XYZ file of C-alpha atoms in Angstrom:
587
model
C -17.375 11.249 -3.008
C -14.405 11.024 -0.595
C -14.158 13.924 1.829
C -11.635 14.636 4.544
C -12.442 15.256 8.170
C -10.099 15.913 11.070
C -11.961 14.686 14.161
C -14.010 11.747 15.422
C -17.558 12.410 14.136
C -19.201 10.644 17.078
C -17.176 11.822 20.061
C -19.360 14.858 20.813
C -22.484 12.718 20.569
C -21.222 10.691 23.534
C -20.984 13.737 25.771
C -23.937 12.794 27.969
C -23.080 9.115 28.256
C -21.126 7.370 31.045
C -17.382 7.877 30.781
C -16.925 4.228 29.884
C -18.806 4.839 26.646
C -16.789 7.865 25.580
C -15.282 7.167 22.171
C -17.614 4.327 21.245
C -19.163 4.468 17.787
C -22.833 3.694 17.052
C -21.693 0.855 14.774
C -19.928 -2.470 15.310
C -17.232 -4.364 13.491
C -18.824 -7.281 11.665
C -17.609 -10.442 9.994
C -18.771 -13.283 7.784
C -19.856 -16.246 9.867
C -18.557 -18.684 7.228
C -14.959 -17.465 7.324
C -13.234 -15.488 10.063
C -9.580 -16.489 9.795
C -7.347 -15.223 6.981
C -6.623 -15.615 4.202
C -10.073 -14.797 2.841
C -11.970 -12.502 0.503
C -15.524 -11.672 1.594
C -18.376 -9.548 0.244
C -20.714 -7.594 2.527
C -24.006 -6.161 1.261
C -26.876 -4.027 2.468
C -30.019 -3.395 0.464
C -32.102 -0.388 1.467
C -34.787 1.906 0.040
C -34.656 5.699 -0.208
C -37.958 7.568 -0.234
C -36.608 10.918 -1.451
C -33.330 12.302 -2.727
C -31.102 12.817 0.284
C -27.445 13.361 1.263
C -25.788 10.792 3.557
C -22.341 10.819 5.146
C -20.750 7.461 5.917
C -17.444 6.439 7.519
C -15.901 3.172 6.338
C -13.031 0.938 7.379
C -11.982 -2.687 7.219
C -9.280 -4.990 8.440
C -7.292 -5.529 6.288
C -8.542 -3.839 3.054
C -11.813 -2.978 1.340
C -13.323 -1.793 -1.913
C -16.699 -0.071 -1.585
C -19.441 -0.223 -4.228
C -22.721 1.686 -4.458
C -25.233 0.171 -6.866
C -22.466 -1.754 -8.610
C -20.051 1.185 -9.048
C -16.829 1.326 -7.105
C -16.723 4.534 -5.059
C -13.700 3.976 -2.841
C -10.800 1.898 -1.602
C -9.178 1.709 1.795
C -8.473 1.924 4.553
C -5.468 4.197 4.446
C -2.561 2.135 5.722
C -1.920 2.376 9.445
C -1.415 0.323 12.601
C -3.903 -1.141 15.127
C -3.788 1.895 17.431
C -3.838 4.235 14.431
C -6.450 2.523 12.265
C -7.847 4.788 9.593
C -11.291 5.163 8.080
C -12.478 7.030 5.007
C -15.445 9.395 4.861
C -17.823 9.520 1.900
C -20.620 11.952 1.125
C -23.318 10.180 -0.854
C -26.323 11.628 -2.633
C -28.976 8.932 -2.789
C -31.849 9.226 -5.244
C -35.294 7.858 -4.565
C -35.483 4.092 -5.074
C -33.726 0.880 -4.111
C -29.983 0.894 -3.432
C -27.307 -1.591 -2.451
C -23.996 -1.038 -0.710
C -21.388 -3.766 -1.229
C -17.908 -4.013 0.247
C -15.256 -6.425 -0.937
C -13.052 -7.072 2.088
C -9.942 -9.173 2.236
C -7.512 -10.224 4.925
C -4.464 -12.284 4.019
C -2.798 -12.593 7.412
C 0.779 -13.797 7.026
C 0.340 -13.776 3.244
C -0.228 -10.000 3.229
C 2.587 -7.545 2.516
C 4.811 -7.101 5.554
C 3.677 -3.469 5.678
C 0.038 -4.514 6.056
C -0.807 -4.770 9.742
C -3.956 -6.264 11.221
C -5.794 -6.547 14.499
C -8.996 -8.485 13.901
C -10.289 -8.881 10.334
C -13.714 -7.402 9.709
C -15.755 -4.595 8.187
C -17.150 -1.351 9.593
C -19.570 1.251 8.218
C -21.121 4.022 10.283
C -23.508 6.680 8.980
C -24.181 9.996 10.640
C -27.576 11.109 11.911
C -30.797 9.164 11.510
C -29.282 7.093 8.717
C -27.255 5.208 11.298
C -30.228 3.009 12.178
C -30.571 2.050 8.512
C -26.939 1.678 7.426
C -24.650 0.961 10.369
C -22.917 -2.392 10.592
C -24.077 -4.220 13.686
C -27.415 -2.398 13.493
C -28.779 -2.670 9.949
C -29.415 -5.923 8.109
C -26.001 -6.475 6.585
C -25.252 -9.819 4.978
C -22.016 -11.439 3.856
C -20.606 -14.337 1.897
C -17.154 -15.634 1.042
C -16.058 -14.783 -2.479
C -15.132 -18.106 -4.027
C -12.478 -18.359 -6.677
C -9.559 -16.722 -4.861
C -6.335 -18.489 -4.015
C -2.878 -17.102 -3.357
C 0.675 -17.598 -4.576
C 3.503 -16.733 -2.209
C 5.946 -14.665 -4.237
C 9.357 -16.320 -4.512
C 11.184 -13.215 -5.731
C 9.849 -10.499 -3.413
C 8.068 -12.179 -0.474
C 7.944 -8.925 1.546
C 5.195 -7.635 -0.758
C 3.005 -10.600 0.070
C 1.257 -13.257 -1.939
C -0.117 -12.609 -5.390
C -3.665 -13.508 -6.318
C -5.112 -16.315 -8.422
C -8.715 -15.918 -9.610
C -10.589 -18.998 -10.797
C -13.341 -17.722 -13.077
C -15.337 -20.965 -12.979
C -16.365 -20.432 -9.361
C -15.977 -16.657 -9.004
C -19.346 -14.992 -8.183
C -19.519 -12.587 -11.110
C -21.687 -9.565 -10.373
C -21.218 -9.708 -6.591
C -20.589 -5.920 -6.573
C -24.265 -5.455 -7.482
C -25.293 -7.558 -4.485
C -26.651 -10.383 -6.649
C -26.224 -14.115 -6.259
C -26.953 -16.656 -3.583
C -25.368 -17.840 -0.335
C -25.621 -14.501 1.492
C -26.156 -14.831 5.252
C -26.464 -12.426 8.167
C -23.207 -11.014 9.489
C -21.944 -11.607 12.998
C -20.796 -8.900 15.388
C -17.092 -8.735 16.231
C -17.386 -6.047 18.880
C -17.768 -2.300 19.257
C -15.946 0.269 17.174
C -14.096 2.958 19.092
C -12.139 6.084 18.440
C -10.276 6.212 21.738
C -9.186 3.953 24.580
C -11.794 2.911 27.124
C -11.351 1.031 30.373
C -12.145 -2.312 28.748
C -10.090 -1.732 25.612
C -7.564 -4.368 24.677
C -4.309 -3.480 23.020
C -5.178 -5.228 19.772
C -8.423 -3.330 19.273
C -8.586 -0.837 16.454
C -8.376 2.774 17.590
C -10.050 4.631 14.753
C -8.592 7.773 13.234
C -9.882 9.798 10.271
C -7.834 9.328 7.112
C -5.355 12.183 6.993
C -4.353 11.887 3.364
C -6.272 12.991 0.284
C -7.684 10.296 -2.010
C -4.992 8.537 -3.993
C -4.737 9.757 -7.561
C -6.263 7.193 -9.910
C -6.297 7.198 -13.686
C -5.665 4.982 -16.698
C -2.093 4.976 -17.920
C -1.473 5.876 -21.563
C -0.316 3.019 -23.809
C 3.402 2.396 -24.037
C 5.044 -0.011 -26.467
C 4.508 -3.660 -27.352
C 8.123 -4.828 -27.290
C 7.796 -8.527 -27.959
C 5.188 -11.128 -28.993
C 6.258 -14.753 -29.035
C 4.738 -18.151 -29.713
C 5.591 -20.127 -26.589
C 3.955 -22.692 -24.346
C 5.250 -23.178 -20.830
C 4.886 -22.244 -17.194
C 6.567 -19.295 -15.532
C 9.701 -21.238 -14.601
C 10.206 -22.272 -18.219
C 9.657 -18.734 -19.509
C 12.135 -17.343 -17.006
C 14.813 -19.468 -18.692
C 13.763 -18.470 -22.199
C 15.692 -15.400 -23.427
C 13.926 -12.759 -25.469
C 15.136 -13.016 -29.082
C 14.234 -10.702 -31.930
C 14.053 -13.715 -34.263
C 11.078 -15.016 -32.247
C 9.153 -11.735 -32.428
C 5.781 -11.849 -34.227
C 5.686 -8.354 -35.682
C 2.228 -8.559 -37.280
C 0.674 -9.680 -34.027
C 2.484 -6.932 -32.153
C 0.556 -4.367 -34.192
C -2.724 -6.031 -33.204
C -1.714 -5.954 -29.542
C -0.823 -2.277 -29.816
C -4.226 -1.570 -31.343
C -5.850 -3.488 -28.471
C -3.862 -1.557 -25.852
C -4.929 1.690 -27.510
C -8.593 0.702 -27.065
C -9.348 0.286 -30.762
C -9.549 -3.465 -31.283
C -9.272 -6.916 -29.807
C -7.011 -9.962 -30.062
C -8.122 -13.592 -30.292
C -5.839 -16.393 -29.135
C -6.741 -19.601 -31.040
C -7.277 -22.914 -29.245
C -4.197 -24.780 -28.027
C -1.954 -21.766 -28.395
C 0.467 -19.951 -26.136
C 1.512 -16.330 -26.419
C 4.037 -14.291 -24.506
C 3.545 -10.524 -24.816
C 6.023 -8.083 -23.271
C 4.758 -4.539 -22.804
C 6.830 -1.523 -21.869
C 4.824 1.071 -19.994
C 5.133 4.709 -20.961
C 6.866 5.307 -17.618
C 7.680 3.418 -14.444
C 4.282 2.955 -12.787
C 2.266 1.631 -9.872
C -0.964 0.228 -11.274
C -3.683 -2.398 -11.244
C -3.656 -4.406 -14.485
C -7.178 -4.855 -15.858
C -7.976 -7.423 -18.532
C -11.419 -7.845 -20.069
C -11.900 -11.158 -21.847
C -14.565 -13.369 -23.398
C -14.542 -17.119 -23.949
C -11.402 -19.117 -23.386
C -12.767 -21.597 -20.911
C -9.868 -23.554 -19.441
C -7.260 -21.018 -20.500
C -4.576 -19.395 -18.339
C -3.546 -15.752 -18.122
C -0.490 -14.653 -16.167
C 0.522 -11.018 -15.679
C 4.099 -10.574 -14.466
C 5.887 -7.296 -13.667
C 9.562 -6.324 -13.734
C 11.571 -3.146 -13.380
C 13.917 -4.387 -16.099
C 14.860 -7.639 -17.775
C 17.924 -9.479 -16.452
C 21.116 -10.713 -18.048
C 20.932 -14.092 -16.294
C 17.984 -16.472 -15.719
C 18.429 -16.308 -11.965
C 15.677 -14.824 -9.758
C 18.085 -13.142 -7.339
C 20.490 -11.840 -9.977
C 20.791 -8.053 -10.068
C 22.685 -7.831 -13.354
C 20.406 -5.967 -15.753
C 22.630 -4.080 -18.175
C 20.897 -1.278 -20.087
C 17.453 -1.041 -18.493
C 15.664 -0.340 -21.756
C 17.064 -3.287 -23.720
C 15.374 -6.669 -23.883
C 17.319 -8.617 -26.533
C 18.901 -11.741 -25.115
C 17.629 -10.983 -21.631
C 15.335 -12.853 -19.278
C 11.982 -11.723 -17.902
C 11.931 -12.596 -14.198
C 9.040 -10.993 -12.381
C 6.119 -11.409 -10.021
C 2.428 -11.125 -10.655
C -1.026 -12.636 -10.728
C -2.834 -15.469 -12.506
C -6.344 -15.651 -13.929
C -8.375 -18.612 -15.195
C -11.274 -17.536 -17.454
C -14.526 -19.474 -17.261
C -15.665 -18.904 -20.843
C -18.144 -16.147 -19.989
C -18.557 -12.831 -21.783
C -16.865 -9.581 -20.785
C -15.126 -10.948 -17.712
C -12.969 -8.300 -16.008
C -9.929 -9.684 -14.214
C -8.125 -7.411 -11.757
C -5.887 -8.306 -8.770
C -6.557 -7.233 -5.208
C -3.434 -5.100 -5.023
C -1.327 -3.130 -7.455
C 2.036 -3.983 -8.913
C 4.970 -1.764 -9.876
C 7.524 -1.677 -12.631
C 8.310 -0.668 -16.197
C 7.789 -3.951 -18.075
C 4.773 -6.267 -18.024
C 4.725 -9.801 -19.386
C 1.287 -11.150 -20.273
C 1.253 -14.885 -20.908
C -1.835 -16.520 -22.371
C -2.382 -20.220 -22.988
C -5.612 -21.677 -24.346
C -7.046 -25.201 -24.374
C -10.113 -26.118 -26.453
C -11.668 -22.650 -26.766
C -10.372 -19.446 -28.326
C -9.764 -16.577 -25.891
C -10.779 -13.065 -26.915
C -8.881 -10.232 -25.242
C -11.239 -7.268 -25.429
C -9.313 -4.717 -23.390
C -6.018 -4.257 -21.560
C -5.487 -1.247 -19.357
C -3.534 -0.217 -16.288
C -5.134 1.812 -13.498
C -2.480 3.907 -11.775
C -2.883 4.639 -8.056
C -0.462 6.901 -6.186
C -0.267 9.919 -3.921
C -1.204 13.135 -5.795
C 2.292 14.610 -5.519
C 3.240 17.225 -8.087
C 5.933 19.853 -8.483
C 4.493 23.302 -7.880
C 7.695 25.179 -8.702
C 10.227 25.040 -11.488
C 13.872 24.005 -11.682
C 16.347 25.538 -14.079
C 20.094 25.411 -14.240
C 22.994 26.269 -16.555
C 23.825 22.543 -16.784
C 21.215 20.982 -19.106
C 22.025 17.498 -17.819
C 20.546 18.389 -14.440
C 17.437 19.864 -16.034
C 16.921 16.698 -18.080
C 16.870 14.362 -15.079
C 14.277 16.339 -13.091
C 11.286 14.431 -14.603
C 12.966 11.142 -13.721
C 13.597 12.279 -10.159
C 10.039 13.550 -9.793
C 8.628 10.260 -11.081
C 10.765 8.402 -8.571
C 9.279 10.458 -5.736
C 5.763 9.920 -7.042
C 6.308 6.154 -7.138
C 7.550 6.177 -3.537
C 4.627 8.292 -2.271
C 1.437 6.386 -1.579
C -0.559 5.692 1.579
C 2.866 5.890 3.216
C 6.280 6.692 1.820
C 8.009 3.654 0.322
C 11.625 2.654 0.290
C 10.673 1.197 -3.083
C 7.323 0.069 -4.495
C 8.611 -3.021 -6.295
C 10.596 -4.895 -3.657
C 9.462 -4.018 -0.143
C 6.696 -1.394 -0.162
C 7.742 -0.316 3.330
C 8.371 3.019 5.007
C 11.888 3.095 6.483
C 12.990 6.110 8.482
C 16.233 6.383 6.541
C 14.456 6.698 3.199
C 11.572 8.719 4.628
C 13.707 11.549 5.979
C 15.142 12.155 2.511
C 11.731 11.792 0.852
C 10.288 14.283 3.327
C 12.961 16.855 2.519
C 12.278 16.446 -1.200
C 8.541 16.788 -0.543
C 9.130 20.093 1.268
C 10.887 21.410 -1.830
C 8.415 20.034 -4.384
C 5.089 20.873 -2.804
C 3.185 22.771 -0.125
C 1.343 19.539 0.707
C 3.041 18.009 3.760
C 0.272 15.630 4.878
C 2.275 12.522 4.018
C 5.246 13.853 5.997
C 3.026 14.551 9.021
C 1.618 11.043 8.844
C 5.110 9.546 8.688
C 6.251 11.522 11.728
C 3.264 10.374 13.771
C 3.462 6.717 12.706
C 7.127 6.422 13.600
C 6.318 8.082 16.922
C 3.620 5.438 17.482
C 6.053 2.638 16.618
C 8.225 3.291 19.680
C 9.178 0.280 21.775
C 9.523 0.115 25.545
C 13.280 0.762 25.311
C 12.641 4.125 23.629
C 13.589 3.049 20.120
C 11.310 3.824 17.226
C 11.049 0.954 14.794
C 13.115 1.296 11.646
C 10.153 0.621 9.356
C 6.526 1.133 10.111
C 3.764 0.105 9.664
C 5.204 -3.396 9.566
C 4.282 -6.729 11.152
C 7.849 -7.943 11.806
C 9.568 -5.686 14.328
C 12.945 -4.305 13.274
C 15.146 -1.814 15.127
C 17.958 0.189 13.524
C 19.281 2.465 16.241
C 20.591 5.078 13.822
C 17.125 5.285 12.245
C 15.661 6.130 15.656
C 18.095 9.061 15.739
C 17.159 9.837 12.145
C 13.504 10.222 13.190
C 14.542 12.978 15.605
C 16.251 14.565 12.636
C 12.945 14.362 10.767
C 11.213 16.276 13.560
C 13.941 18.914 13.447
C 13.667 19.162 9.649
C 9.922 19.630 9.912
C 10.312 22.468 12.387
C 12.583 24.441 10.085
C 10.798 23.674 6.835
C 7.260 24.158 8.140
C 7.654 26.038 11.443
C 4.730 24.202 13.007
C 5.403 24.261 16.733
C 2.113 22.522 17.553
C 3.146 19.296 15.822
C 6.659 19.512 17.251
C 5.222 19.829 20.777
C 3.009 16.807 20.060
C 6.049 14.751 19.067
C 8.496 16.069 21.667
C 7.617 13.568 24.443
C 8.539 10.813 22.011
C 11.757 12.584 21.045
C 12.696 12.781 24.724
C 11.879 9.103 25.219
C 14.195 8.128 22.380
C 17.030 10.342 23.632
C 16.639 8.934 27.130
C 16.436 5.411 25.747
C 19.955 5.749 24.367
C 21.231 6.502 27.875
C 21.102 2.821 28.746
C 23.971 2.250 26.285
C 26.192 5.096 27.523
C 29.235 3.804 29.401
C 31.137 5.341 32.333
C 33.392 7.060 29.784
C 30.295 8.833 28.382
C 30.620 7.035 25.049
C 27.830 5.161 23.296
C 28.060 1.384 23.014
C 26.350 -0.287 20.097
C 22.639 -0.516 21.029
C 20.630 -3.684 20.613
C 19.359 -4.177 17.090
C 20.771 -3.794 13.602
C 23.241 -0.907 13.745
C 23.671 -0.624 10.012
C 25.160 2.508 8.493
C 25.891 1.792 4.829
C 26.455 -1.097 2.441
C 30.049 -0.184 1.689
C 32.160 -3.148 0.480
C 34.274 -3.282 3.645
C 31.155 -3.649 5.810
C 29.116 -5.781 3.442
C 29.836 -9.050 5.253
C 28.354 -7.541 8.399
C 25.188 -6.162 6.756
C 26.438 -2.589 6.735
C 27.404 -2.449 10.413
C 30.633 -0.472 10.986
C 33.569 -1.798 13.043
C 32.631 -2.115 16.732
C 29.051 -1.258 15.771
C 27.389 -4.276 17.374
C 28.268 -3.678 21.013
C 31.559 -1.809 21.023
C 32.417 1.869 20.662
C 31.868 2.966 17.069
C 32.989 6.444 16.055
C 30.278 6.629 13.389
C 27.512 5.796 15.849
C 28.849 8.181 18.469
C 29.129 11.116 16.085
C 25.589 10.536 14.826
C 24.384 10.447 18.423
C 26.226 13.692 19.178
C 24.730 15.332 16.108
C 21.260 14.225 17.197
C 21.805 15.653 20.684
C 22.524 19.021 19.075
C 19.286 18.802 17.083
C 17.388 17.815 20.204
C 18.837 20.730 22.171
C 17.686 23.094 19.431
C 14.184 21.610 19.480
C 13.875 22.204 23.220
C 15.020 25.803 22.856
C 12.559 26.421 20.044
C 9.589 25.174 22.066
C 10.706 27.229 25.064
C 12.107 24.624 27.443
C 15.741 25.614 28.142
C 15.915 23.333 31.193
C 15.418 20.272 29.023
C 17.803 21.701 26.437
C 20.504 21.942 29.106
C 20.100 18.233 29.827
C 21.235 17.430 26.283
C-alpha cells in the first residue's frame, strides 16, 4: 500500500555519523551488468523468506521509471516525475505473511527516446527498507539479481516526437512471467553508487537527490466501454491505413456487435488466419489510459493500437483540420501508438510501458497462419485524483452544461505534473500551469500539485535568473515572460492559500528572477527583449515570428515592459506580505 511521508526516513539515523555521511541512505543504486546504457527494459528480483507475519516499510525509486511487483502482483508505479536534484521515491507499507516471497521491479530507461519531460541522471534501481529489514531487502546489500527483458524495441513517433518513442513487444522472445521472478538468465546486480537525500562534499551535480513523493497515488481504474464506431476488412501497414478514409459502406455491423460484447467483458473475438481487421473505438470520454489486450494464439500476427483526439479531414499527419470532432465518416485516422507481436501462447497480456491519451482508438489486427483470439480489451486510466468539491450553477444553462467538459479537461492535464496537453507534449509550461493552478484552487482544497509545480519551476532556474519555461524537461527552453508568470504563480498562491511559509521558501528565487531581468534594463529604465523566446501569443500578425511581438527579440516592446511592470507590483506586494519593506522599496 502506498503511503505518503514528508521527510527523509534515514536522515535522523545518520546523526552520530561523520558529517560527510549525513544524508546517505543504507542502500545503493544498482544496475544490470548486461545492459547499462539506454534504451533498455530490465527486471530486478529478490527472493526472501518470512518467518512470521510482519509489517515492512520500503522506499522505492528508479531512473527512469519502474513498476513494482510483490509475488507477481503489481503494487506500484513510479517514480513521481521530477528532476535529478529533485528525484522522487515512493513509500510502501507491506504486510508479509509467513513463507517465501519475491519482489520484482520492471525498470526502463529510454534516454533520448523518452518523452522530453522525462529527465534522467544515471539509470538504475533503488529499494531501501526501514529497520532490521534493510539487511534483507536493500539494494546494494541484499542478494538482488537482474536481467534484461528481451522482446522490447522502440518506434520513434513521427507525429508527436516530444512524447517519446512508442513500444514494440515481440512475444516470441518476451520472458512471460518475469513479474513472478521466474525464468533463467538472472545474474547479480552491480552497484552504481550510494543513494543520498542531500548534498555531501563528494556529490556530483548529476547525482540523484532523493525527495519523498509529494503527491498522492495516481487514480487508477478501468474505463467503462464506449462505442465501437467502425469495423473494416483491411490489410495494410499504418501508412496505408492513414490514407484510407473511414466509409460507412465498409463497416461490418455484425462484427461490431461482437467487438462491443468483447469490450463489455462478455465474450471474445477470433480473427481467422490471413485476415486483417481495423476496429475504431470511441472511448466514453477523453482519457489517459494504458490499453490492455489479452490474447491467445495468433503466432506471427500483428496488433497495432493507435490513439487520436479526433479523425482528420485530410490524410496528412500535420494537418489540423478535423471538422466535427465526433464524426468519422470520410475522415482519416492519423494517430500514434504501440505494436505487439503475439507468440501463439495462451492468455498473453500486452500492455505498453506508458499511457496514451485521446478519444478514439484504432486497433489493427493482421494474422498469418494461425487464428488470433482476442479475449479481453480494456483501458486502465491513470490520472491525478482531482475532483470538484463544490457546485456550479448559473442562470445560463449553456455554462452549466460545459462544466463537465471543463472539469474533464483539467483532470486530463493533471498527472504527476500539470500538462499543457497530454496528447502532444505532456509537458508542464509555466503559462499553462498558472491558469491550471488557479482552476485547481477553485475546484479543490488539494493544492499538492500546485505546490510541486511552484517548487519545480523554482529549481529550474538558470544562472541568469530565468526559470525555464517548461520543467521537468531535458531540452532547456527559456520564455522570459513565463519567468515573470512564475512570480505571478507565487503571488496567486499567497492570496488563494495564505501560506507564508511556502512563499518565504520561494522568495529567494523570486528575487533572483527579478534581479536577473536587471541585466536587460537600459539607461532609459526600459526593458530590452531578454535572451530566449519572448513569445506572447500566436496572433496572426505575429505568427511568422513564433508569437513574438514587434521589437520583442532585443528591442523595446511595450507588451514585455508592461508585463514586467505588473510583475514588479506583484513582487513588491510579496515583500510587504512577508514583512520585508526594504526589499519592497527596491521594486
